[in-house]
JSON list of C-alpha atoms in Angstrom, two decimals:
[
{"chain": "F", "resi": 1, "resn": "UNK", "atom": "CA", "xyz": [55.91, -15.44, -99.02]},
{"chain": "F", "resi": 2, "resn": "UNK", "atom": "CA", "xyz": [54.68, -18.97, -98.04]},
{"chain": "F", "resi": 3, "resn": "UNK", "atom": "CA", "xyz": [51.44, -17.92, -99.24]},
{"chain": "F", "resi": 4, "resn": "UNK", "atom": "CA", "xyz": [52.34, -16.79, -102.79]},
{"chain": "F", "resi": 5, "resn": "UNK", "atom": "CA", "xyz": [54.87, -20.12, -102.67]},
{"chain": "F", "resi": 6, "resn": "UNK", "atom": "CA", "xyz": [51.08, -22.22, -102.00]},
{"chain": "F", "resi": 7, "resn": "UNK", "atom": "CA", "xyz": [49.63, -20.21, -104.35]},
{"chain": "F", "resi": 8, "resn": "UNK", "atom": "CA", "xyz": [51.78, -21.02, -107.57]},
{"chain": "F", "resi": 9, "resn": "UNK", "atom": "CA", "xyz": [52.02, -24.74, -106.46]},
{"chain": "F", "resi": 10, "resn": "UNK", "atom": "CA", "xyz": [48.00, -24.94, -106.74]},
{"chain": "F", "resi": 11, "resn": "UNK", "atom": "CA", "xyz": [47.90, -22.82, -109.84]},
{"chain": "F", "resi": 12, "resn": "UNK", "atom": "CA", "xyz": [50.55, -24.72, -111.33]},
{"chain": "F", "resi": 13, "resn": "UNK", "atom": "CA", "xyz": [48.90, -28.46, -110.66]},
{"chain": "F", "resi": 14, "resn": "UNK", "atom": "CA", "xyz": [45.76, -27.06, -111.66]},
{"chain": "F", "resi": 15, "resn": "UNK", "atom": "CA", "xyz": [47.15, -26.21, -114.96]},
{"chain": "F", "resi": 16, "resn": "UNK", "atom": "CA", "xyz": [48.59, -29.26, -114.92]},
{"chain": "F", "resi": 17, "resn": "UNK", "atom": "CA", "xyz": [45.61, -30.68, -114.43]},
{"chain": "F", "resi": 18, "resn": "UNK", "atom": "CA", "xyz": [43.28, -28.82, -117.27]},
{"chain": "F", "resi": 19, "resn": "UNK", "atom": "CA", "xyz": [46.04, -29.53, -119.48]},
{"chain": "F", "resi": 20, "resn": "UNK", "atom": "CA", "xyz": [45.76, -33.24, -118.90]},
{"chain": "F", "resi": 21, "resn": "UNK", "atom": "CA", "xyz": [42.25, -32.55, -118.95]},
{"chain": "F", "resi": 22, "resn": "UNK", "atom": "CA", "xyz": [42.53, -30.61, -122.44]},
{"chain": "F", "resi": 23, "resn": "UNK", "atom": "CA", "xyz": [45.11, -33.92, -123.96]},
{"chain": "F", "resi": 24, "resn": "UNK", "atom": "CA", "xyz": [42.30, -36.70, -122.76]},
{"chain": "F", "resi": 25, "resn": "UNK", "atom": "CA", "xyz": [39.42, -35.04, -124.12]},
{"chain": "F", "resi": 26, "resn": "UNK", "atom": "CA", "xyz": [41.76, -34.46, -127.82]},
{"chain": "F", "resi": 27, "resn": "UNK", "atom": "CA", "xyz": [42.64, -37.47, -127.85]},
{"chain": "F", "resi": 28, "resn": "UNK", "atom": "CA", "xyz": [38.80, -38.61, -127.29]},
{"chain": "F", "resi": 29, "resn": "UNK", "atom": "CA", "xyz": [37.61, -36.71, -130.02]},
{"chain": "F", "resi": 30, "resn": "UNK", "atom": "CA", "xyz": [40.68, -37.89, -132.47]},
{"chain": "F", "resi": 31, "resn": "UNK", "atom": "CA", "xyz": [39.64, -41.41, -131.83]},
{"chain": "F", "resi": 32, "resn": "UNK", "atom": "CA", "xyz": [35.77, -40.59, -132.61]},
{"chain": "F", "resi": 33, "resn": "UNK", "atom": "CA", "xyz": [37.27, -39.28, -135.83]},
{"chain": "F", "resi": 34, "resn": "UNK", "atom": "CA", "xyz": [39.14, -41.79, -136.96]},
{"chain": "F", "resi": 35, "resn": "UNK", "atom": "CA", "xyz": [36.12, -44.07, -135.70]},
{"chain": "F", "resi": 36, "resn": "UNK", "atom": "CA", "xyz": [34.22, -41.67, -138.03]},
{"chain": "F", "resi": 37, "resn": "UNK", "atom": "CA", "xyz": [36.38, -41.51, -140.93]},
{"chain": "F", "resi": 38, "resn": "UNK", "atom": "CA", "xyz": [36.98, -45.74, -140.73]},
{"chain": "F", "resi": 39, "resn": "UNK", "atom": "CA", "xyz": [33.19, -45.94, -140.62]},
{"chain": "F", "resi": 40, "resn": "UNK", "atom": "CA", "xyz": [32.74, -44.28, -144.21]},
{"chain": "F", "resi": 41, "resn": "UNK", "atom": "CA", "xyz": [35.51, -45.75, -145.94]},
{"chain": "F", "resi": 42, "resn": "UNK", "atom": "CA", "xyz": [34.11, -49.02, -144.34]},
{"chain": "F", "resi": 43, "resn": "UNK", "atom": "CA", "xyz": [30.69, -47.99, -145.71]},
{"chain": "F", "resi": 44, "resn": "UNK", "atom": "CA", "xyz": [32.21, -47.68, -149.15]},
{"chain": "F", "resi": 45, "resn": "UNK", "atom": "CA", "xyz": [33.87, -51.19, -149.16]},
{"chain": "F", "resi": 46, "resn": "UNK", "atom": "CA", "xyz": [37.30, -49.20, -148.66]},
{"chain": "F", "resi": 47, "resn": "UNK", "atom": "CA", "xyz": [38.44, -52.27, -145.95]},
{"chain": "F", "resi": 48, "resn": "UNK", "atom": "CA", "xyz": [42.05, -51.65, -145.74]},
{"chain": "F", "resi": 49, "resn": "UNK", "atom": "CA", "xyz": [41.80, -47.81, -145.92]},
{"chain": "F", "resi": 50, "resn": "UNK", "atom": "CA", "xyz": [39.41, -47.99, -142.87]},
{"chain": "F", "resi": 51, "resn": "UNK", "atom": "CA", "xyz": [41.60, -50.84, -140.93]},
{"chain": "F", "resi": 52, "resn": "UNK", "atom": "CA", "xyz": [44.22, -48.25, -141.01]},
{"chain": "F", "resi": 53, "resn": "UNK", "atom": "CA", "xyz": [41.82, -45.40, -140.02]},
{"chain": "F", "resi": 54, "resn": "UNK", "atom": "CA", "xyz": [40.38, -47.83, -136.73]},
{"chain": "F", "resi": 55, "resn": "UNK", "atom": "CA", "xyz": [44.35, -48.47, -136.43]},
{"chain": "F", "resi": 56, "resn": "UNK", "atom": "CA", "xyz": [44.70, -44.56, -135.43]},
{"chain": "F", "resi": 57, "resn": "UNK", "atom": "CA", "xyz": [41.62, -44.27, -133.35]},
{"chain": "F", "resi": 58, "resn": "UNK", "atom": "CA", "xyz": [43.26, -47.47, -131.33]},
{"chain": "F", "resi": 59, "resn": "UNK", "atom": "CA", "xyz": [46.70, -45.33, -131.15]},
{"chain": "F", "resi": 60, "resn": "UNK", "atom": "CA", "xyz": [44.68, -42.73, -129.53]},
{"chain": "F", "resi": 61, "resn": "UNK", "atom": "CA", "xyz": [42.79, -45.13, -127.21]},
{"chain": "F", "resi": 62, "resn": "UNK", "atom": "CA", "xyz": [44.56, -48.56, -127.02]},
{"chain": "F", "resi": 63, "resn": "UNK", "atom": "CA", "xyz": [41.31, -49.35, -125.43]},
{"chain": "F", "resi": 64, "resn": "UNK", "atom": "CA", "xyz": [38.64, -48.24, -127.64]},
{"chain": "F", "resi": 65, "resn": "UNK", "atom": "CA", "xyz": [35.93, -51.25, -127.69]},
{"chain": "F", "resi": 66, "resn": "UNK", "atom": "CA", "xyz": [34.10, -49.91, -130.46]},
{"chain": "F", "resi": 67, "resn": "UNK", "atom": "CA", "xyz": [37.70, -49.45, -132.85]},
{"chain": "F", "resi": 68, "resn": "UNK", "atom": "CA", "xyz": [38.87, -52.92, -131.82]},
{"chain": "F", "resi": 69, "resn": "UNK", "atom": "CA", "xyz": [35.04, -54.24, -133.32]},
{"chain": "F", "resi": 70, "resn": "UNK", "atom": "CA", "xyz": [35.43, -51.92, -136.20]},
{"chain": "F", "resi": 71, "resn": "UNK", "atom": "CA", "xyz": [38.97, -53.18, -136.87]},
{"chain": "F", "resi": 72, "resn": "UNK", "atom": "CA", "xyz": [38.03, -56.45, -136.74]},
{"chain": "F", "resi": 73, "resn": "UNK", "atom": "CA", "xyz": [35.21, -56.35, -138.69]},
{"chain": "F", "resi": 74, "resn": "UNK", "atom": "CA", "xyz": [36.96, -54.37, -141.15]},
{"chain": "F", "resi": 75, "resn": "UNK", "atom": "CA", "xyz": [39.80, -57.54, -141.22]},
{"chain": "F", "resi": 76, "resn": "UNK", "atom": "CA", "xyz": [37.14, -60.29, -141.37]},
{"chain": "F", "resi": 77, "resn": "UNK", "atom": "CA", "xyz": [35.70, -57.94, -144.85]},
{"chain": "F", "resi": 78, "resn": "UNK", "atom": "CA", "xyz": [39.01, -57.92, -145.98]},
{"chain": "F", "resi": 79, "resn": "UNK", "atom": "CA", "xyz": [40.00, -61.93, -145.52]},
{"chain": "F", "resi": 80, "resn": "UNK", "atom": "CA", "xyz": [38.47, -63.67, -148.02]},
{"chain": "F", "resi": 81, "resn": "UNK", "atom": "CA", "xyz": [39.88, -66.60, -149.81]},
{"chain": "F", "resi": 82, "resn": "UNK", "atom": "CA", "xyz": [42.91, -66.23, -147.14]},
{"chain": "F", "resi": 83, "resn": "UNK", "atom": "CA", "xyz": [44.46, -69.51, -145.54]},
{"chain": "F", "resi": 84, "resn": "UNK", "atom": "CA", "xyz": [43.15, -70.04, -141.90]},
{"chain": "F", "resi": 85, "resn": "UNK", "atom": "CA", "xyz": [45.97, -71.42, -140.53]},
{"chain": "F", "resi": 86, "resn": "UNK", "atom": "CA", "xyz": [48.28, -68.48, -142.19]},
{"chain": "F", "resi": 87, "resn": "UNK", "atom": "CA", "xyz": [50.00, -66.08, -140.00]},
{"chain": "F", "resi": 88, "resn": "UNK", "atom": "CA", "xyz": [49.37, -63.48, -142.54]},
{"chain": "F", "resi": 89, "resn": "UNK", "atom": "CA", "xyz": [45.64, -64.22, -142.10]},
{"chain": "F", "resi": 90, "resn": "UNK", "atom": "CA", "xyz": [43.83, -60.95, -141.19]},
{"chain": "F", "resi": 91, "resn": "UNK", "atom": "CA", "xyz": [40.96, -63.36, -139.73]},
{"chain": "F", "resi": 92, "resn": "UNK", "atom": "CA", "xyz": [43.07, -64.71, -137.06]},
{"chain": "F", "resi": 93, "resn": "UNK", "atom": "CA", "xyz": [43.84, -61.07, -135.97]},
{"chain": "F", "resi": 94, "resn": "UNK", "atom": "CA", "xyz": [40.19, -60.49, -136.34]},
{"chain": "F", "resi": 95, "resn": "UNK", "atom": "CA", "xyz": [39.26, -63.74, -134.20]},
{"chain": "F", "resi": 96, "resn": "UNK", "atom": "CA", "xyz": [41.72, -62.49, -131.25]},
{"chain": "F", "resi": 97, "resn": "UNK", "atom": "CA", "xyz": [40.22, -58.44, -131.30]},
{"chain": "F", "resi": 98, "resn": "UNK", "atom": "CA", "xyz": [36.62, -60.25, -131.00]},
{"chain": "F", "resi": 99, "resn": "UNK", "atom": "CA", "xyz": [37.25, -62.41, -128.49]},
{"chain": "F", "resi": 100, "resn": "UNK", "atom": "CA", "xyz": [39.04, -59.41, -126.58]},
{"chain": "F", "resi": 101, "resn": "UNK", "atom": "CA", "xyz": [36.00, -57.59, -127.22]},
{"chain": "F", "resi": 102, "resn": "UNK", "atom": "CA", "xyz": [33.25, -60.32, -126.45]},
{"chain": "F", "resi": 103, "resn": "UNK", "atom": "CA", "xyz": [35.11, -60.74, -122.62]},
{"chain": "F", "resi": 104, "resn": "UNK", "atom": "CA", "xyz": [35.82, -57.86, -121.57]},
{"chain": "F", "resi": 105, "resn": "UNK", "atom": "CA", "xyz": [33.65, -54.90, -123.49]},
{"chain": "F", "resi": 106, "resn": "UNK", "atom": "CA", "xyz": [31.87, -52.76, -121.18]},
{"chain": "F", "resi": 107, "resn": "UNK", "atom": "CA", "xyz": [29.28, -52.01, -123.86]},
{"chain": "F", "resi": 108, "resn": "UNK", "atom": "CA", "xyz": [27.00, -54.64, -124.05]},
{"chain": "F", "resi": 109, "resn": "UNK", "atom": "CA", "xyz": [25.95, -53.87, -127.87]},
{"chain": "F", "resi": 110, "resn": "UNK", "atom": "CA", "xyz": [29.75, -53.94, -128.68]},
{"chain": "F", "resi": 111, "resn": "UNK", "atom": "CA", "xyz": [30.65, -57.39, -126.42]},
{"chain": "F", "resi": 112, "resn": "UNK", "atom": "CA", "xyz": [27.06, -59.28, -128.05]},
{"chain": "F", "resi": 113, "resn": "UNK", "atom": "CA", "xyz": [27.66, -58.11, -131.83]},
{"chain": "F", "resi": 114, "resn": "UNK", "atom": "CA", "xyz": [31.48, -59.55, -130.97]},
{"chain": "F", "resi": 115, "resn": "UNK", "atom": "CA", "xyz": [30.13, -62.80, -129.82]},
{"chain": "F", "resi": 116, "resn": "UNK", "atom": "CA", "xyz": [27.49, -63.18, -132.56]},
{"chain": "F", "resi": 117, "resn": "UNK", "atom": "CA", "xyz": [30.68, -62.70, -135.21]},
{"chain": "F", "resi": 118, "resn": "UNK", "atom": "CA", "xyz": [33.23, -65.46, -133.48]},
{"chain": "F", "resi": 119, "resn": "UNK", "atom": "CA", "xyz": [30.23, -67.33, -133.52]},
{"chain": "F", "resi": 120, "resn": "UNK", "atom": "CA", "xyz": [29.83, -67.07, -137.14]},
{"chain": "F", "resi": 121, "resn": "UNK", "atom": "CA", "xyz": [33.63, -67.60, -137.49]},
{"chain": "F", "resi": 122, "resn": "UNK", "atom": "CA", "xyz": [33.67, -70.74, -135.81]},
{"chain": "F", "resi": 123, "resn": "UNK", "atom": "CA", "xyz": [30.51, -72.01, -137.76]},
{"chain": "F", "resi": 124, "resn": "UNK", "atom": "CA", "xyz": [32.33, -71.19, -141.47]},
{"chain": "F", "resi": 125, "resn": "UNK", "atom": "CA", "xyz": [34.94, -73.28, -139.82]},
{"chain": "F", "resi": 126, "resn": "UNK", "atom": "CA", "xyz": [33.03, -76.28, -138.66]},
{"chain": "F", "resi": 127, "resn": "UNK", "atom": "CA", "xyz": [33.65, -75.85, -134.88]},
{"chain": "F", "resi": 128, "resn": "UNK", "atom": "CA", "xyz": [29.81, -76.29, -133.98]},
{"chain": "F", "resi": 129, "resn": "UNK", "atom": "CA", "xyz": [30.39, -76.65, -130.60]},
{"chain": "F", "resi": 130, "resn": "UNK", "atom": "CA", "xyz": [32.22, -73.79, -130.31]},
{"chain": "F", "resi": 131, "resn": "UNK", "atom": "CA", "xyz": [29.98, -71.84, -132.62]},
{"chain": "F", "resi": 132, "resn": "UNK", "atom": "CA", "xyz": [26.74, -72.44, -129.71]},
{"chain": "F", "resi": 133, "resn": "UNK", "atom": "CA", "xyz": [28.86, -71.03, -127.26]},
{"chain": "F", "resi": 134, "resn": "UNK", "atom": "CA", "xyz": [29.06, -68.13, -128.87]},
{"chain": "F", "resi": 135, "resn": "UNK", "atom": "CA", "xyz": [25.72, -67.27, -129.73]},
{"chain": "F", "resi": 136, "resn": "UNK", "atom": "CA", "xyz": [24.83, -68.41, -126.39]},
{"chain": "F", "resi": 137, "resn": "UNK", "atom": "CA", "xyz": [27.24, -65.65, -125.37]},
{"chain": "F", "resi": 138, "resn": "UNK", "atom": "CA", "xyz": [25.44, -62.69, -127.41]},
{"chain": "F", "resi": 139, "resn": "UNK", "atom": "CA", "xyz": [21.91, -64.06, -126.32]},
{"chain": "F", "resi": 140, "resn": "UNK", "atom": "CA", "xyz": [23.22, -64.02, -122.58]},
{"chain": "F", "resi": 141, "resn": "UNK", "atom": "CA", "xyz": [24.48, -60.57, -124.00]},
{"chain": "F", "resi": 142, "resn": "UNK", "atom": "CA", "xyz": [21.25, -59.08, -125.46]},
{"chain": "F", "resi": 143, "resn": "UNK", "atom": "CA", "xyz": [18.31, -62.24, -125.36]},
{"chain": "F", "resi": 144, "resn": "UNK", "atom": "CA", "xyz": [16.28, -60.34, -127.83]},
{"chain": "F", "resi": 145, "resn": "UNK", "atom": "CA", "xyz": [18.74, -60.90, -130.35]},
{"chain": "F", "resi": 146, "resn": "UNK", "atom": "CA", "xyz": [16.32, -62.68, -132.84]},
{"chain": "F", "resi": 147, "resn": "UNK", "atom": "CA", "xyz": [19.22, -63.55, -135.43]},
{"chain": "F", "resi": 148, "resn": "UNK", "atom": "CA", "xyz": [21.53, -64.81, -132.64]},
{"chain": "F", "resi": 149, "resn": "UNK", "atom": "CA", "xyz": [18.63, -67.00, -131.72]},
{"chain": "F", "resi": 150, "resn": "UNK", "atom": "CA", "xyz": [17.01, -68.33, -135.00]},
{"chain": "F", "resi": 151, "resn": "UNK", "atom": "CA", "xyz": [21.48, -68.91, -135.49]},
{"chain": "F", "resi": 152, "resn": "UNK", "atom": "CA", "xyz": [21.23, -71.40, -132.83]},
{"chain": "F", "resi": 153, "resn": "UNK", "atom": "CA", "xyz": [18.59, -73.16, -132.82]},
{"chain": "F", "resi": 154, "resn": "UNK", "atom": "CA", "xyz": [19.27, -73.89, -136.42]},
{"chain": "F", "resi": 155, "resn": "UNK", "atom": "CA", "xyz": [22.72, -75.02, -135.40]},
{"chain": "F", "resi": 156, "resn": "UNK", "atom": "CA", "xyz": [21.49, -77.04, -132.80]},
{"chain": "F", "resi": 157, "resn": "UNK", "atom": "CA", "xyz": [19.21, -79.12, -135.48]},
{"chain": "F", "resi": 158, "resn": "UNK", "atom": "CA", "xyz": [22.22, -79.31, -137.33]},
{"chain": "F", "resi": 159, "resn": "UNK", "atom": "CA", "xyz": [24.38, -80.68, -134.98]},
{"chain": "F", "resi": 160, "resn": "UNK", "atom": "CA", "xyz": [20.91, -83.09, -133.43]},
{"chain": "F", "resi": 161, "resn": "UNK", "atom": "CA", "xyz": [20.69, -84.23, -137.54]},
{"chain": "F", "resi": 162, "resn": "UNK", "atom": "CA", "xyz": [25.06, -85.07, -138.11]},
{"chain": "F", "resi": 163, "resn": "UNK", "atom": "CA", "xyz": [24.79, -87.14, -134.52]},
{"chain": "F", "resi": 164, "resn": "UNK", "atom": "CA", "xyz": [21.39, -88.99, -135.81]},
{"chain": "F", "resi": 165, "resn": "UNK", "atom": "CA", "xyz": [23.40, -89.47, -139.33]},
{"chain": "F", "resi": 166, "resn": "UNK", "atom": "CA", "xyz": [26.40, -90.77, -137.51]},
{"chain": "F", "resi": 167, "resn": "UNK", "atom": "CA", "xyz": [24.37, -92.90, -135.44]},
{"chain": "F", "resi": 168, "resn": "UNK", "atom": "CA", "xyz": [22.47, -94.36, -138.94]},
{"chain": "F", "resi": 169, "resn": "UNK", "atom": "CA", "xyz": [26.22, -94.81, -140.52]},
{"chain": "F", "resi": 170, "resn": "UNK", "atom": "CA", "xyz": [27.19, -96.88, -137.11]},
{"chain": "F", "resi": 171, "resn": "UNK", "atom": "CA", "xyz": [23.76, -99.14, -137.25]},
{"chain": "F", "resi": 172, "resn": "UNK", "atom": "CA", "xyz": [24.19, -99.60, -141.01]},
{"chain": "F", "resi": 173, "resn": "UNK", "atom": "CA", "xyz": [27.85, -100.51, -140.74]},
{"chain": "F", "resi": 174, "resn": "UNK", "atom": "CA", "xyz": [26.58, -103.18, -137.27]},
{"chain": "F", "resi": 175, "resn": "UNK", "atom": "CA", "xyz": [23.84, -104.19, -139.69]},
{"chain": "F", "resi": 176, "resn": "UNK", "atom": "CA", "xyz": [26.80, -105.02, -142.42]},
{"chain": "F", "resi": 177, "resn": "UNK", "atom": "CA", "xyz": [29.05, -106.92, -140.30]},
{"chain": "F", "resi": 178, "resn": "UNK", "atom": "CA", "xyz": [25.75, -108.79, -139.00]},
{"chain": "F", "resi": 179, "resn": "UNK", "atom": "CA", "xyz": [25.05, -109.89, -142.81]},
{"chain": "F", "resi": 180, "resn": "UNK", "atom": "CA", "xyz": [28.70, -110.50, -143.43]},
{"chain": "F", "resi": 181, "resn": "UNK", "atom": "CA", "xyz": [28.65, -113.02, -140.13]},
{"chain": "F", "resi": 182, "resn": "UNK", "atom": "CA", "xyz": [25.63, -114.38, -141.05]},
{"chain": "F", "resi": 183, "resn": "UNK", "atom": "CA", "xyz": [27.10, -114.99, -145.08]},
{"chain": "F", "resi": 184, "resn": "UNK", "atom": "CA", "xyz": [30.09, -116.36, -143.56]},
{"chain": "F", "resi": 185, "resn": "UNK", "atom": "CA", "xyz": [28.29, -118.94, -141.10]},
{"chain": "F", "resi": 186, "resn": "UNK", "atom": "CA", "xyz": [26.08, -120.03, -143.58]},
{"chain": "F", "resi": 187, "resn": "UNK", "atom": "CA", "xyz": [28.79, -120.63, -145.62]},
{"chain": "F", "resi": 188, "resn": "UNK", "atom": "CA", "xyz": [30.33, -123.50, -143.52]}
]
């Protein structure tokens, strides 16, 4: 009798178990579908019908690296003359997936394409400084990334040329109040 007893424990957990099995692996290939599914409407400039479709591939796996990119991409498509500084501001949602994404993806092609976007972000928004970190961050990601890399180096020459123009605008405005001394002792 004890034996039987064993016997429908193990064959009951072991259902248990192919079951859970069986729910995990649906739910995998829901999420690839949805993935799927946002992909094409993406692909057809369909932004909000494939936001929803990553949406459902993140309700399947809240962890999905690849839906969180997708949904934010498909956000940052979907932004465009929005306020920054709304709340209702898909890009802000979008800025908080990527940066999500760019710390703590496993996938390296997921967490570099993330950091070569925020990086973009912050340069549209004049945060150069933050903008280097970030492509620094997908070439420390992937250091063949030619784009990331011709990105920042032209950024750097930008920010090298606005410190040599700021330093020009302080020696012009020294050489002004020079002249303007000089007017004024010459005066008396």
């Amino acid at each position: 009798m004890k034996r039987i007893f064993t016997a429908i424990i193990l064959t009951a957990s072991i259902v248990g178990y192919v079951h859970a099995a069986d729910n995990s692996d649906s739910s995998t290939r829901k999420e690839r579908n949805y993935i799927r599914e946002g992909n094409s409407l993406y692909d057809e400039k369909r932004f909000a019908d494939a936001e929803v479709a990553y949406r459902k591939a993140l309700e399947e796996n809240a962890m999905s690296e690849t839906a969180m990119y997708n949904l934010a991409a498909a956000l940052i498509r979907q932004s465009g003359n929005a306020d920054p500084n709304s709340d209702n501001n898909p890009m802000s949602e979008a800025q908080s997936l990527l940066q999500g994404v760019a710390q703590s993806a496993q996938d390296i092609s997921i967490a570099e394409k993330a950091f070569y976007n925020l990086g973009n972000m912050a340069f549209n928004q004049q945060q150069y400084d933050q903008a280097i970190n970030m492509y620094k961050g997908a070439l420390r990601k992937n250091p063949d990334n030619d784009k990331a890399r011709e990105v920042f180096v032209l950024l750097l020459l930008l920010v090298l040329i606005l410190i040599l123009v700021f330093i020009l605008v302080l020696i012009l405005i020294l050489l002004l109040i020079l002249i303007l001394v000089l007017i004024l002792l010459l005066k008396w």
